[in-house]
């Protein structure tokens, strides 16, 4: 990004190049006779301009106390915040920052504005001209025609990792490689030296023309010539000695220039090392942040998966518990049913025994009657004899229920044949149905009682 420029436009004194302290700090705001306000006092004057005034105070004070910002002074200035020209009053750090160019140290006059959104937004820096004969370098890679500074450090500004000290170091490094400000060469000194040289040449020519050519015939003149030749030889030796001394001084100057160039290169390497360390630290911080966020997302996903798995396991456990309870209940019912069936089997065995005994008695009675030559007629009611009064009652109620069903059937047949009228039919149907309902209810009640007795 370096461009060709006339090195003769530079001056080696820090007070002449780039707006030094002698020129750049001549205004009344930087006068040493006035008491300079502190950053805290200026922030109190500004009121609620900044969202994080403590961070602004901490960063600005750290820069003013550092070696790279000891020529900066805090003040208040107006900053244009949009394209409409609207301005806002913000904190301003004005003064000079140092830069090294060709072995010499120069001071650059700068203004650093801290916008209201600082530190979320980067600072805004301008290069200022400290004298009328100064001018900004055209087509500078990092400084616009209005003096605003454009740096990669400002473009990648991040509040947690960037600060004002590193910004000033980056500006000094960039300006050392490519100075943004130069001074115009004056014409008065050159014209005066030219005039002096002209005057000297004219005086020498006039004195020469006034002298006459000497005579070489007498011995005194020859001795004078010899003496002049010896003096010329001495002068020649002196000139050779002076030439050797000048060559030695030039060699020493070249060595000093080489040493200064080596020191400058070493300083640039140191600045590059610091920038590289800063970049590495930033990259390490970014990597740590990415790893931290990735670990957080991974742990959150693991927590969600574990929670879902635990919920499914708990649902399975509840279903297993419900199935265990259901199996236990069914086992209990099966055991109770087994006992009931066993009891019924015993009842059936007893009834079977009774029936077999009755059959034997009936067979023996029939044999006896056949031996007498007479057949004993058995009544129909004696064919089935209940063993208990309850069973006898059930048998009678069942027979009566069946007879009522038959009676209702024949009433319907009589109505269909026209043997009875509808009124008579309905009268007897209501009467018989009511009686049959009571009989059936009685049978249901007896069945419930017998069932309870069986289970108990």
Coordinates of C-alpha atoms in Angstrom, one line a residue, residues 89-391:
X89 CA -21.7 16.5 21.7
X90 CA -19.4 13.7 22.7
X91 CA -16.1 13.1 24.4
X92 CA -13.0 14.1 22.3
X93 CA -9.4 13.1 22.8
X94 CA -7.3 15.7 21.0
X95 CA -3.5 15.9 20.7
X96 CA -0.6 14.2 19.0
X97 CA 0.5 10.6 18.6
X98 CA 4.1 9.5 17.8
X99 CA 5.3 7.8 14.6
X100 CA 8.8 6.7 13.4
X101 CA 9.9 7.5 9.9
X102 CA 13.4 7.0 8.5
X103 CA 14.9 6.9 11.9
X104 CA 13.2 10.1 13.2
X105 CA 10.2 10.5 15.5
X106 CA 7.4 12.8 14.4
X107 CA 4.1 13.8 16.0
X108 CA 0.8 13.6 14.2
X109 CA -2.1 15.8 15.3
X110 CA -5.3 13.7 15.7
X111 CA -8.8 14.0 17.1
X112 CA -10.4 10.8 18.5
X113 CA -14.2 11.0 19.0
X114 CA -16.1 8.5 21.1
X115 CA -19.6 8.1 19.7
X116 CA -22.7 7.7 22.0
X117 CA -22.9 4.0 21.2
X118 CA -19.3 3.4 22.4
X119 CA -18.0 0.7 23.1
X120 CA -20.5 -1.2 20.9
X121 CA -19.5 1.2 18.1
X122 CA -15.9 2.0 17.3
X123 CA -14.2 5.4 17.8
X124 CA -14.0 7.9 15.0
X125 CA -10.5 9.3 14.4
X126 CA -9.4 12.3 12.2
X127 CA -5.9 13.5 11.2
X128 CA -5.7 17.3 11.6
X129 CA -3.3 19.8 10.1
X130 CA -1.3 21.9 12.6
X131 CA 0.1 24.6 10.3
X132 CA -0.9 26.4 7.0
X133 CA 2.0 24.8 5.1
X134 CA 0.9 21.3 5.9
X135 CA -1.3 19.1 3.6
X136 CA -2.8 15.6 3.6
X137 CA -1.3 13.0 1.2
X138 CA -3.6 12.3 -1.7
X139 CA -5.0 8.8 -2.2
X140 CA -3.8 7.6 1.2
X141 CA -4.7 4.0 1.9
X142 CA -6.0 4.7 5.4
X143 CA -6.8 8.5 5.6
X144 CA -9.5 10.2 3.6
X145 CA -9.4 13.7 2.1
X146 CA -11.4 14.9 5.1
X147 CA -8.8 13.4 7.4
X148 CA -10.9 10.5 8.7
X149 CA -8.9 7.4 9.6
X150 CA -9.9 4.0 8.1
X151 CA -8.3 1.0 9.7
X152 CA -8.8 -2.8 9.7
X153 CA -8.8 -2.6 13.5
X154 CA -11.8 -0.2 13.4
X155 CA -13.6 -2.4 10.9
X156 CA -13.3 -5.4 13.1
X157 CA -14.0 -3.5 16.3
X158 CA -15.5 -5.7 19.1
X159 CA -16.4 -4.3 22.5
X160 CA -15.1 -7.1 24.7
X161 CA -11.6 -7.3 23.1
X162 CA -10.7 -3.9 21.5
X163 CA -9.7 -0.7 23.2
X164 CA -8.3 2.8 22.6
X165 CA -4.6 1.9 23.4
X166 CA -4.5 -0.8 20.7
X167 CA -6.2 1.7 18.3
X168 CA -3.5 4.3 18.8
X169 CA -0.7 1.7 18.4
X170 CA -2.3 0.5 15.1
X171 CA -2.5 4.1 13.9
X172 CA 1.1 4.8 14.8
X173 CA 2.2 1.6 13.0
X174 CA 0.2 2.4 9.8
X175 CA 1.4 6.1 9.8
X176 CA 5.0 5.0 10.3
X177 CA 4.8 2.9 7.1
X178 CA 2.9 5.5 5.1
X179 CA 2.8 9.0 6.6
X180 CA -0.5 10.9 5.9
X181 CA 0.8 14.5 6.4
X182 CA 3.6 16.5 4.7
X183 CA 4.9 20.1 4.8
X184 CA 5.4 22.3 1.8
X185 CA 9.1 23.3 1.2
X186 CA 9.7 27.1 1.6
X187 CA 11.4 29.3 -1.2
X188 CA 12.9 32.1 0.9
X189 CA 16.0 30.1 2.0
X190 CA 16.7 28.8 -1.5
X191 CA 16.5 32.3 -3.0
X192 CA 18.7 33.8 -0.4
X193 CA 21.4 31.1 -0.8
X194 CA 21.2 31.6 -4.6
X195 CA 21.7 35.3 -4.2
X196 CA 24.7 34.7 -1.8
X197 CA 26.3 32.3 -4.2
X198 CA 25.9 34.9 -7.1
X199 CA 27.4 37.6 -5.0
X200 CA 30.4 35.4 -4.1
X201 CA 31.1 34.5 -7.7
X202 CA 30.9 38.1 -8.9
X203 CA 33.3 39.3 -6.2
X204 CA 35.8 36.5 -7.1
X205 CA 35.7 37.4 -10.8
X206 CA 36.2 41.1 -10.1
X207 CA 39.2 40.5 -7.9
X208 CA 40.7 38.3 -10.5
X209 CA 40.2 40.7 -13.3
X210 CA 41.8 43.4 -11.1
X211 CA 45.1 41.4 -10.6
X212 CA 47.8 41.5 -13.2
X213 CA 49.9 38.5 -14.4
X214 CA 53.2 38.2 -12.5
X215 CA 56.9 38.2 -14.1
X216 CA 58.9 35.0 -13.9
X217 CA 62.6 36.5 -14.6
X218 CA 64.1 37.5 -11.2
X219 CA 65.1 35.0 -8.5
X220 CA 62.7 36.4 -5.9
X221 CA 59.8 35.6 -8.2
X222 CA 61.2 32.1 -8.7
X223 CA 61.5 31.6 -4.9
X224 CA 58.0 32.8 -4.5
X225 CA 56.9 30.3 -7.2
X226 CA 58.7 27.5 -5.4
X227 CA 57.2 28.6 -2.1
X228 CA 53.7 28.7 -3.7
X229 CA 54.3 25.2 -5.1
X230 CA 55.2 23.9 -1.6
X231 CA 52.2 25.6 -0.2
X232 CA 50.1 24.1 -3.0
X233 CA 51.4 20.6 -2.1
X234 CA 50.6 21.3 1.6
X235 CA 47.1 22.5 0.7
X236 CA 46.7 19.4 -1.5
X237 CA 47.7 17.1 1.5
X238 CA 45.3 19.0 3.7
X239 CA 42.5 18.6 1.1
X240 CA 43.3 14.9 0.9
X241 CA 43.2 14.7 4.7
X242 CA 39.9 16.6 4.8
X243 CA 38.5 14.3 2.1
X244 CA 39.5 11.2 4.1
X245 CA 37.8 12.8 7.2
X246 CA 34.7 13.5 5.2
X247 CA 34.7 9.9 3.9
X248 CA 35.1 8.7 7.4
X249 CA 32.2 10.9 8.6
X250 CA 30.1 9.7 5.6
X251 CA 30.9 6.1 6.6
X252 CA 29.9 6.9 10.2
X253 CA 26.7 8.5 8.9
X254 CA 26.0 5.5 6.8
X255 CA 26.6 3.2 9.7
X256 CA 24.3 5.4 11.9
X257 CA 21.7 5.3 9.2
X258 CA 22.0 1.5 8.9
X259 CA 21.8 1.2 12.7
X260 CA 18.7 3.5 12.7
X261 CA 17.2 1.5 9.8
X262 CA 17.9 -1.7 11.8
X263 CA 16.3 -0.2 14.8
X264 CA 13.3 0.9 12.7
X265 CA 13.0 -2.6 11.3
X266 CA 13.3 -4.0 14.8
X267 CA 10.5 -1.6 16.0
X268 CA 8.4 -2.6 13.0
X269 CA 9.0 -6.3 13.8
X270 CA 8.1 -5.6 17.4
X271 CA 4.9 -3.9 16.3
X272 CA 4.1 -6.7 13.9
X273 CA 4.8 -9.2 16.8
X274 CA 2.5 -7.3 19.1
X275 CA -0.2 -7.1 16.3
X276 CA 0.3 -10.8 15.7
X277 CA 0.0 -11.6 19.4
X278 CA -3.1 -9.4 19.5
X279 CA -4.6 -11.3 16.5
X280 CA -3.7 -14.6 18.0
X281 CA -5.2 -13.6 21.3
X282 CA -8.4 -12.5 19.5
X283 CA -8.4 -15.7 17.5
X284 CA -8.0 -17.8 20.7
X285 CA -10.7 -15.8 22.4
X286 CA -13.0 -16.4 19.4
X287 CA -12.2 -20.1 19.3
X288 CA -12.9 -20.4 23.0
X289 CA -16.2 -18.6 22.6
X290 CA -17.1 -20.9 19.7
X291 CA -16.1 -24.0 21.7
X292 CA -18.0 -22.7 24.8
X293 CA -21.2 -22.1 22.7
X294 CA -20.8 -25.5 21.0
X295 CA -20.4 -27.2 24.4
X296 CA -23.5 -25.3 25.8
X297 CA -25.6 -26.4 22.8
X298 CA -24.3 -30.0 23.1
X299 CA -25.0 -30.1 26.8
X300 CA -28.5 -28.6 26.3
X301 CA -29.2 -31.2 23.6
X302 CA -27.9 -34.0 25.9
X303 CA -30.1 -32.6 28.7
X304 CA -33.2 -32.5 26.5
X305 CA -32.5 -36.1 25.3
X306 CA -31.9 -37.3 28.8
X307 CA -35.1 -35.6 30.0
X308 CA -37.1 -37.2 27.2
X309 CA -35.6 -40.6 27.9
X310 CA -36.3 -40.3 31.6
X311 CA -39.9 -39.3 30.8
X312 CA -40.3 -42.3 28.5
X313 CA -38.8 -44.6 31.2
X314 CA -41.1 -43.2 33.8
X315 CA -44.1 -43.8 31.5
X316 CA -42.9 -47.4 30.9
X317 CA -42.5 -47.9 34.7
X318 CA -46.0 -46.6 35.3
X319 CA -47.4 -49.0 32.6
X320 CA -45.4 -51.9 34.2
X321 CA -46.7 -51.1 37.6
X322 CA -50.3 -50.9 36.2
X323 CA -49.7 -54.2 34.4
X324 CA -48.3 -55.8 37.6
X325 CA -51.4 -54.6 39.6
X326 CA -53.7 -55.9 36.9
X327 CA -51.9 -59.3 36.9
X328 CA -52.1 -59.5 40.7
X329 CA -55.8 -58.7 40.5
X330 CA -56.4 -61.3 37.8
X331 CA -54.4 -63.9 39.8
X332 CA -56.5 -63.2 42.9
X333 CA -59.7 -63.5 40.8
X334 CA -58.5 -66.8 39.3
X335 CA -57.7 -68.1 42.8
X336 CA -61.1 -67.1 44.0
X337 CA -62.7 -68.7 40.9
X338 CA -60.6 -71.8 41.4
X339 CA -62.0 -72.1 45.0
X340 CA -65.5 -71.5 43.7
X341 CA -65.2 -74.1 41.0
X342 CA -63.7 -76.5 43.5
X343 CA -66.7 -75.9 45.8
X344 CA -69.1 -76.4 42.9
X345 CA -67.3 -79.6 41.9
X346 CA -67.8 -80.9 45.4
X347 CA -71.5 -79.9 45.3
X348 CA -71.9 -81.7 41.9
X349 CA -70.2 -84.7 43.4
X350 CA -72.6 -84.7 46.3
X351 CA -75.6 -84.3 44.0
X352 CA -74.3 -87.0 41.7
X353 CA -74.1 -89.3 44.7
X354 CA -77.6 -88.5 45.8
X355 CA -78.9 -89.1 42.3
X356 CA -77.2 -92.4 42.1
X357 CA -78.7 -93.4 45.5
X358 CA -82.1 -92.3 44.3
X359 CA -81.7 -94.3 41.1
X360 CA -80.8 -97.3 43.1
X361 CA -83.8 -96.9 45.3
X362 CA -86.1 -96.4 42.3
X363 CA -84.7 -99.4 40.6
X364 CA -85.1 -101.6 43.7
X365 CA -88.6 -100.3 44.2
X366 CA -89.5 -101.1 40.6
X367 CA -88.1 -104.5 40.9
X368 CA -90.1 -105.1 44.0
X369 CA -93.3 -104.0 42.3
X370 CA -92.6 -106.1 39.3
X371 CA -92.1 -109.1 41.5
X372 CA -95.6 -108.5 43.1
X373 CA -97.1 -108.4 39.6
X374 CA -98.3 -104.8 40.1
X375 CA -96.9 -101.5 38.6
X376 CA -96.8 -98.6 41.0
X377 CA -97.8 -95.4 39.4
X378 CA -95.6 -92.4 40.4
X379 CA -97.0 -88.8 40.6
X380 CA -95.4 -86.2 38.3
X381 CA -94.6 -83.9 41.3
X382 CA -92.6 -86.7 42.8
X383 CA -90.3 -87.0 39.9
X384 CA -88.3 -83.9 41.0
X385 CA -88.0 -83.2 44.7
X386 CA -85.8 -80.2 45.7
X387 CA -83.4 -80.8 48.5
X388 CA -84.0 -77.5 50.4
X389 CA -87.1 -75.2 50.8
X390 CA -85.4 -72.5 48.8
X391 CA -84.9 -74.8 45.9

